[in-house]
PDB file of C-alpha atoms in Angstrom:
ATOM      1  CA  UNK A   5     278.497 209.983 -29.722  1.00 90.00           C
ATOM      2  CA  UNK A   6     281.330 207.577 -30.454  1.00 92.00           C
ATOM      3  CA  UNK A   7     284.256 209.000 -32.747  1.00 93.00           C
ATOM      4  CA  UNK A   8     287.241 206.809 -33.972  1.00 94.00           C
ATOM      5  CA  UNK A   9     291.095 207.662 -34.584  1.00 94.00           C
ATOM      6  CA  UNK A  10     293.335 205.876 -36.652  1.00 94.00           C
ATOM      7  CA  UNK A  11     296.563 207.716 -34.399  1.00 94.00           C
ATOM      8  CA  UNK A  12     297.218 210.038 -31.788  1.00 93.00           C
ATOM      9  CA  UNK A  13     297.244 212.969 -34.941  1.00 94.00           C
ATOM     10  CA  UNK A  14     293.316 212.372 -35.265  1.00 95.00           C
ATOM     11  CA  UNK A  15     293.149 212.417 -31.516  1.00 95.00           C
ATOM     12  CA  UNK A  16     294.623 215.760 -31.293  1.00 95.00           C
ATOM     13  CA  UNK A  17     292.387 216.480 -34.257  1.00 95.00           C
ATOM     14  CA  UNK A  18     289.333 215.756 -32.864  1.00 95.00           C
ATOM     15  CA  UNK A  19     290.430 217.851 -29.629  1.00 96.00           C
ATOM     16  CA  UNK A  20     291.118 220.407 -31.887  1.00 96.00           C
ATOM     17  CA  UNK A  21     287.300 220.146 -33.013  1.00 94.00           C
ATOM     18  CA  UNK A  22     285.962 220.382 -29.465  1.00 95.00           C
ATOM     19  CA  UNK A  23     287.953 223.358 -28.578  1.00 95.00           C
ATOM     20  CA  UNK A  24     286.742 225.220 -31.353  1.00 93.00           C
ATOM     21  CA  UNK A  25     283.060 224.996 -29.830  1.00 91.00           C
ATOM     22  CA  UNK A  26     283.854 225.490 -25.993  1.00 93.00           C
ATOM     23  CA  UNK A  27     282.604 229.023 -24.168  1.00 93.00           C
ATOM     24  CA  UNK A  28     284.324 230.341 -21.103  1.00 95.00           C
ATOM     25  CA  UNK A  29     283.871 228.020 -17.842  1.00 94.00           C
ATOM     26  CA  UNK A  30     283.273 225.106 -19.298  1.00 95.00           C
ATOM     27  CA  UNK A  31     284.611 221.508 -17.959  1.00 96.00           C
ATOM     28  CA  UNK A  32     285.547 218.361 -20.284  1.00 97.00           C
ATOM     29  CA  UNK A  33     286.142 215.476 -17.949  1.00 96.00           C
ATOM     30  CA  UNK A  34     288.389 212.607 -19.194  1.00 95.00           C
ATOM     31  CA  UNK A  35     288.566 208.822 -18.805  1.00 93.00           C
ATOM     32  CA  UNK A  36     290.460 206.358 -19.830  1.00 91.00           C
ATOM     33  CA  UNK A  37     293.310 204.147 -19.107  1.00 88.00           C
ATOM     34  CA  UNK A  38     296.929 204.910 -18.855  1.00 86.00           C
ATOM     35  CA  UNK A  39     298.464 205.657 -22.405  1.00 83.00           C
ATOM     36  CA  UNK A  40     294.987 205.906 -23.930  1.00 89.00           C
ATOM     37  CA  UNK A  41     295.416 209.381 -25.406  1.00 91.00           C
ATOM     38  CA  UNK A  42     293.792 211.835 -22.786  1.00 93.00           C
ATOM     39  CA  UNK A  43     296.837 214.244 -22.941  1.00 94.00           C
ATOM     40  CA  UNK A  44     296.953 213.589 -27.038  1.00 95.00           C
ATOM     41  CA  UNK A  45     293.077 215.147 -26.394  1.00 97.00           C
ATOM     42  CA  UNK A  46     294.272 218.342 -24.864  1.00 96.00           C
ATOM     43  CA  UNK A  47     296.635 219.011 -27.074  1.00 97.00           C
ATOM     44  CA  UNK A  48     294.554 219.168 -29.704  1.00 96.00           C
ATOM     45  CA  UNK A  49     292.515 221.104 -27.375  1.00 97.00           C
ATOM     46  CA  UNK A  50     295.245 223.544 -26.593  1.00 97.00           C
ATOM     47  CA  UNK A  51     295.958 224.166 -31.196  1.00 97.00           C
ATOM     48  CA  UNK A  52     291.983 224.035 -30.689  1.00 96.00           C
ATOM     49  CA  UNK A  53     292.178 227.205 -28.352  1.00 97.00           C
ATOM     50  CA  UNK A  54     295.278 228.947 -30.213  1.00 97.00           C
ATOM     51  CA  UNK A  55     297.561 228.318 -27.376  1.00 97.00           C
ATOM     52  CA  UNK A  56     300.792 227.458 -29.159  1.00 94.00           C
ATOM     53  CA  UNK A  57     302.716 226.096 -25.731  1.00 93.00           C
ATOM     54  CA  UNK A  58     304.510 222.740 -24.989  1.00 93.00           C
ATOM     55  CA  UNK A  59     301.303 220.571 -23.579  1.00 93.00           C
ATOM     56  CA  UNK A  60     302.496 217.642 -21.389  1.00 89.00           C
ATOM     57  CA  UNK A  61     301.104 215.642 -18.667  1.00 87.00           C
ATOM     58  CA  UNK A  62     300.419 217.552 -15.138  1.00 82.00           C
ATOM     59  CA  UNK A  63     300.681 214.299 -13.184  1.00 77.00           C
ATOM     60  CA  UNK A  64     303.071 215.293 -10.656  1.00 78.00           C
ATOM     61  CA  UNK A  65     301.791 218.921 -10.770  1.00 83.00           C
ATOM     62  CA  UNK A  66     298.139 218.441 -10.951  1.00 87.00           C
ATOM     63  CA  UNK A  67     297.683 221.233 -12.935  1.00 91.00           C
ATOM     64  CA  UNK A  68     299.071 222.899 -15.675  1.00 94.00           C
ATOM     65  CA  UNK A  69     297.992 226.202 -17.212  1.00 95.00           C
ATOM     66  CA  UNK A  70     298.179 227.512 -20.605  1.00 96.00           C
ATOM     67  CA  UNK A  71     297.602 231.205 -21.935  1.00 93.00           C
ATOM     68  CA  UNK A  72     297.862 232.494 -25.102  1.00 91.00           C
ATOM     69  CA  UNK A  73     294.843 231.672 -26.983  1.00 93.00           C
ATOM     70  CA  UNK A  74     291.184 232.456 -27.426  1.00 94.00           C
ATOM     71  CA  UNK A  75     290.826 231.435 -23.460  1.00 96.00           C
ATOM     72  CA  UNK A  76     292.898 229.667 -21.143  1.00 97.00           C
ATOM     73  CA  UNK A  77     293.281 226.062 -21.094  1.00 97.00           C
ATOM     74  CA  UNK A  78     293.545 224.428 -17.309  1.00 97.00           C
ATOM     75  CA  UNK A  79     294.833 220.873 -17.534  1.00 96.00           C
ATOM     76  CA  UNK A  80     294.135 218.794 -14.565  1.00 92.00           C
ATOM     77  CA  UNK A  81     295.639 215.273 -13.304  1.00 89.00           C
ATOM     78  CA  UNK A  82     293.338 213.610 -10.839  1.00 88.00           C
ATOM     79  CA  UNK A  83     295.504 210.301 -10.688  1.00 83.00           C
ATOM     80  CA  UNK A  84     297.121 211.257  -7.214  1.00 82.00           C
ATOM     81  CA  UNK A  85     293.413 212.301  -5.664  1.00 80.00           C
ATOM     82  CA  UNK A  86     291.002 210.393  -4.032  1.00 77.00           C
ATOM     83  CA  UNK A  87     288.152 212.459  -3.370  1.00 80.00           C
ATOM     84  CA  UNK A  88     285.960 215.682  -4.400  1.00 80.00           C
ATOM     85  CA  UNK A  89     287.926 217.174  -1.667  1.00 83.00           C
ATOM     86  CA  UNK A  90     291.071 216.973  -2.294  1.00 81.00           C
ATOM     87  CA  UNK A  91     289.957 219.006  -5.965  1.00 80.00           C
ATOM     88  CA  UNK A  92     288.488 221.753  -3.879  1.00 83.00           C
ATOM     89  CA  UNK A  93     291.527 221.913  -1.369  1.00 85.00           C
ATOM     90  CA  UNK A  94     293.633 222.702  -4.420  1.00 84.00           C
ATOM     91  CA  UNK A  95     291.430 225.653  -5.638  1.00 85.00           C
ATOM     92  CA  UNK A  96     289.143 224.333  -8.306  1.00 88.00           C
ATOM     93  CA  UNK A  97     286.392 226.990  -7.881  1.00 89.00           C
ATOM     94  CA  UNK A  98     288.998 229.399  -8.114  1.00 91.00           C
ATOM     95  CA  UNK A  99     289.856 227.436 -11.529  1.00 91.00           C
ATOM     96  CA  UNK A 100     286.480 227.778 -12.665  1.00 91.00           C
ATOM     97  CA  UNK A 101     285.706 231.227 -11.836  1.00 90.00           C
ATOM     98  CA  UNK A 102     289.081 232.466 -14.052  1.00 93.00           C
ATOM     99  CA  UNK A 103     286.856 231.896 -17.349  1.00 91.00           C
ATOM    100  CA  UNK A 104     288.863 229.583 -18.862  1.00 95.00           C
ATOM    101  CA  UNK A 105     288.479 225.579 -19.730  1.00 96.00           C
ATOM    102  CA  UNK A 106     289.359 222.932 -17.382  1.00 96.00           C
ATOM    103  CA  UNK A 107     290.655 219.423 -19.006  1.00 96.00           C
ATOM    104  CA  UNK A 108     290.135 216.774 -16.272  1.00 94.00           C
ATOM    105  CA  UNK A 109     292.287 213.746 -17.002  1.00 93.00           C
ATOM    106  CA  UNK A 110     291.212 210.892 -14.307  1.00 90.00           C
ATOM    107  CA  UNK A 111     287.553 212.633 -13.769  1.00 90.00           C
ATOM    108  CA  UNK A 112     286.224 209.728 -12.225  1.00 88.00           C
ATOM    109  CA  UNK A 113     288.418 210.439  -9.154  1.00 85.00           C
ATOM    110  CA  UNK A 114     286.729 213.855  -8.906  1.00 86.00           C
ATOM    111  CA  UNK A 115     283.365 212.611 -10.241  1.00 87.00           C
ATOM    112  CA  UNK A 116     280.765 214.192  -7.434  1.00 86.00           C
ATOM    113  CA  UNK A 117     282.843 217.618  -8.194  1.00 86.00           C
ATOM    114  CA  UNK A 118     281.838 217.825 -11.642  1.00 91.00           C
ATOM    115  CA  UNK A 119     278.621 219.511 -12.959  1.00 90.00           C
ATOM    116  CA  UNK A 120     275.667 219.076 -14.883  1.00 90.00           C
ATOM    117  CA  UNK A 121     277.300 220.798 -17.886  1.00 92.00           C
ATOM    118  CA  UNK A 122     280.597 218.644 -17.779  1.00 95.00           C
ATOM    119  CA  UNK A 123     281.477 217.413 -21.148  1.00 96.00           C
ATOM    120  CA  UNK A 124     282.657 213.759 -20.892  1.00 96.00           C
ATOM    121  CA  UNK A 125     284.963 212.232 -22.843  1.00 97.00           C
ATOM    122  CA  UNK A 126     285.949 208.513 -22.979  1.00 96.00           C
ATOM    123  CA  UNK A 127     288.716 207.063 -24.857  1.00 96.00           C
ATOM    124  CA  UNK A 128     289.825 202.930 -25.038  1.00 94.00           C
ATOM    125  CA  UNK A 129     291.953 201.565 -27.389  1.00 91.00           C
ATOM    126  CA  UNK A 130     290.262 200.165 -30.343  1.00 87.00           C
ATOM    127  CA  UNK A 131     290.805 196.640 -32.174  1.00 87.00           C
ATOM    128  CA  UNK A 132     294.032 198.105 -34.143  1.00 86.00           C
ATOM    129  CA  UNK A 133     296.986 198.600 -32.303  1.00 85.00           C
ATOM    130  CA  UNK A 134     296.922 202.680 -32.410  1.00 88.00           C
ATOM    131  CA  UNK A 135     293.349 202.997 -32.819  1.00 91.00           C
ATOM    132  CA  UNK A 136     291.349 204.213 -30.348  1.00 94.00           C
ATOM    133  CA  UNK A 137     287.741 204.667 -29.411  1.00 95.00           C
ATOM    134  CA  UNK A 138     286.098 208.104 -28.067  1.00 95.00           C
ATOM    135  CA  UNK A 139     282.921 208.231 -26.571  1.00 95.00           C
ATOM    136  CA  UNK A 140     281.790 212.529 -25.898  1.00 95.00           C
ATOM    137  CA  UNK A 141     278.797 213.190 -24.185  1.00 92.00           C
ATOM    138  CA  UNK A 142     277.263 216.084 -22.528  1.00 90.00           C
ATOM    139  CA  UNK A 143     275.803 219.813 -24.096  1.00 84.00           C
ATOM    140  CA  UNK A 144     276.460 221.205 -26.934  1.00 72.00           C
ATOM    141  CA  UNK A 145     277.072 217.698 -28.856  1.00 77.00           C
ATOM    142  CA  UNK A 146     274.305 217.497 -30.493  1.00 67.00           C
ATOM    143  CA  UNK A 147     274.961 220.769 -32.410  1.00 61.00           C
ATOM    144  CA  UNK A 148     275.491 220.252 -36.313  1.00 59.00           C
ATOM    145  CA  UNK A 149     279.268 220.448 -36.431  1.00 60.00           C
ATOM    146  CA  UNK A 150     279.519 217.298 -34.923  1.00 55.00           C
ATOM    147  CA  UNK A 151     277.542 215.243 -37.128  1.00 53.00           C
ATOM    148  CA  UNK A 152     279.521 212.522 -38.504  1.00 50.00           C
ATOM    149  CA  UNK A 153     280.315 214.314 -41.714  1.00 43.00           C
ATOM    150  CA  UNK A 154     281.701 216.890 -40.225  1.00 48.00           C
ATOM    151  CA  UNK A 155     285.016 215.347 -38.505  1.00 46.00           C
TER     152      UNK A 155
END
């Protein structure tokens, strides 16, 4: 499903939305170029989630975690990794065991790590200067809170 936004507000927004619907465990893998709005995503994510911390960028710690909320929120930076490997080498099942959601920004590094029941989400920039175009696939889409209408 393809969802547009005007600014990085209705990015976070639609983050927000996704949140809401998420159970323990489950993985939303992120693509995009630099400066598209990935982090924008998990911030909304994070207000999604009730976690009311500071939610910035973990690309020179690869991960950051956030308590607080309904479950934790695990925000991942593949940029600096190459391979499935290096994800496992820095604990990922450990990651997904703790019940929490893990935010993937730069999934396609860590693509043959990911699961069946990965949520993916795309974003480009659209024709405007600040809009941008997100593309969400995976399960639980298709349930009726994300019909168009709804956003």
């Amino acid at each position: 499903m393809e969802r547009y936004s005007a600014n990085e507000e209705e990015t976070e927004a639609i983050g927000w939305k996704l949140a809401r619907c998420l159970s323990p465990g489950a993985v939303v893998a992120f693509t995009g170029d630099l400066g598209a709005g990935k982090t924008a995503f998990v911030r909304g994510m994070a207000r999604g989630l009730g976690i009311t911390q500071r939610v910035t960028s973990p690309t020179f710690t690869i991960v950051n975690e956030y308590d607080g909320g309904r479950l934790p929120l695990f925000h991942f930076d593949m940029y600096r990794l190459h391979t499935a490997d290096d994800l496992f080498d820095i604990g990922w099942e450990d990651f997904l065991q703790r019940g929490g959601i893990c935010a993937v920004e730069w999934s396609e590094n860590v693509r043959d790590a990911l699961d069946a029941d990965t949520i993916y989400v795309d974003i480009r920039r659209g024709e405007e200067e600040n809009q941008r175009v997100l593309t969400l696939h995976g399960p639980g889409l298709d349930a009726p809170e994300w019909k168009e209408d709804a956003l």
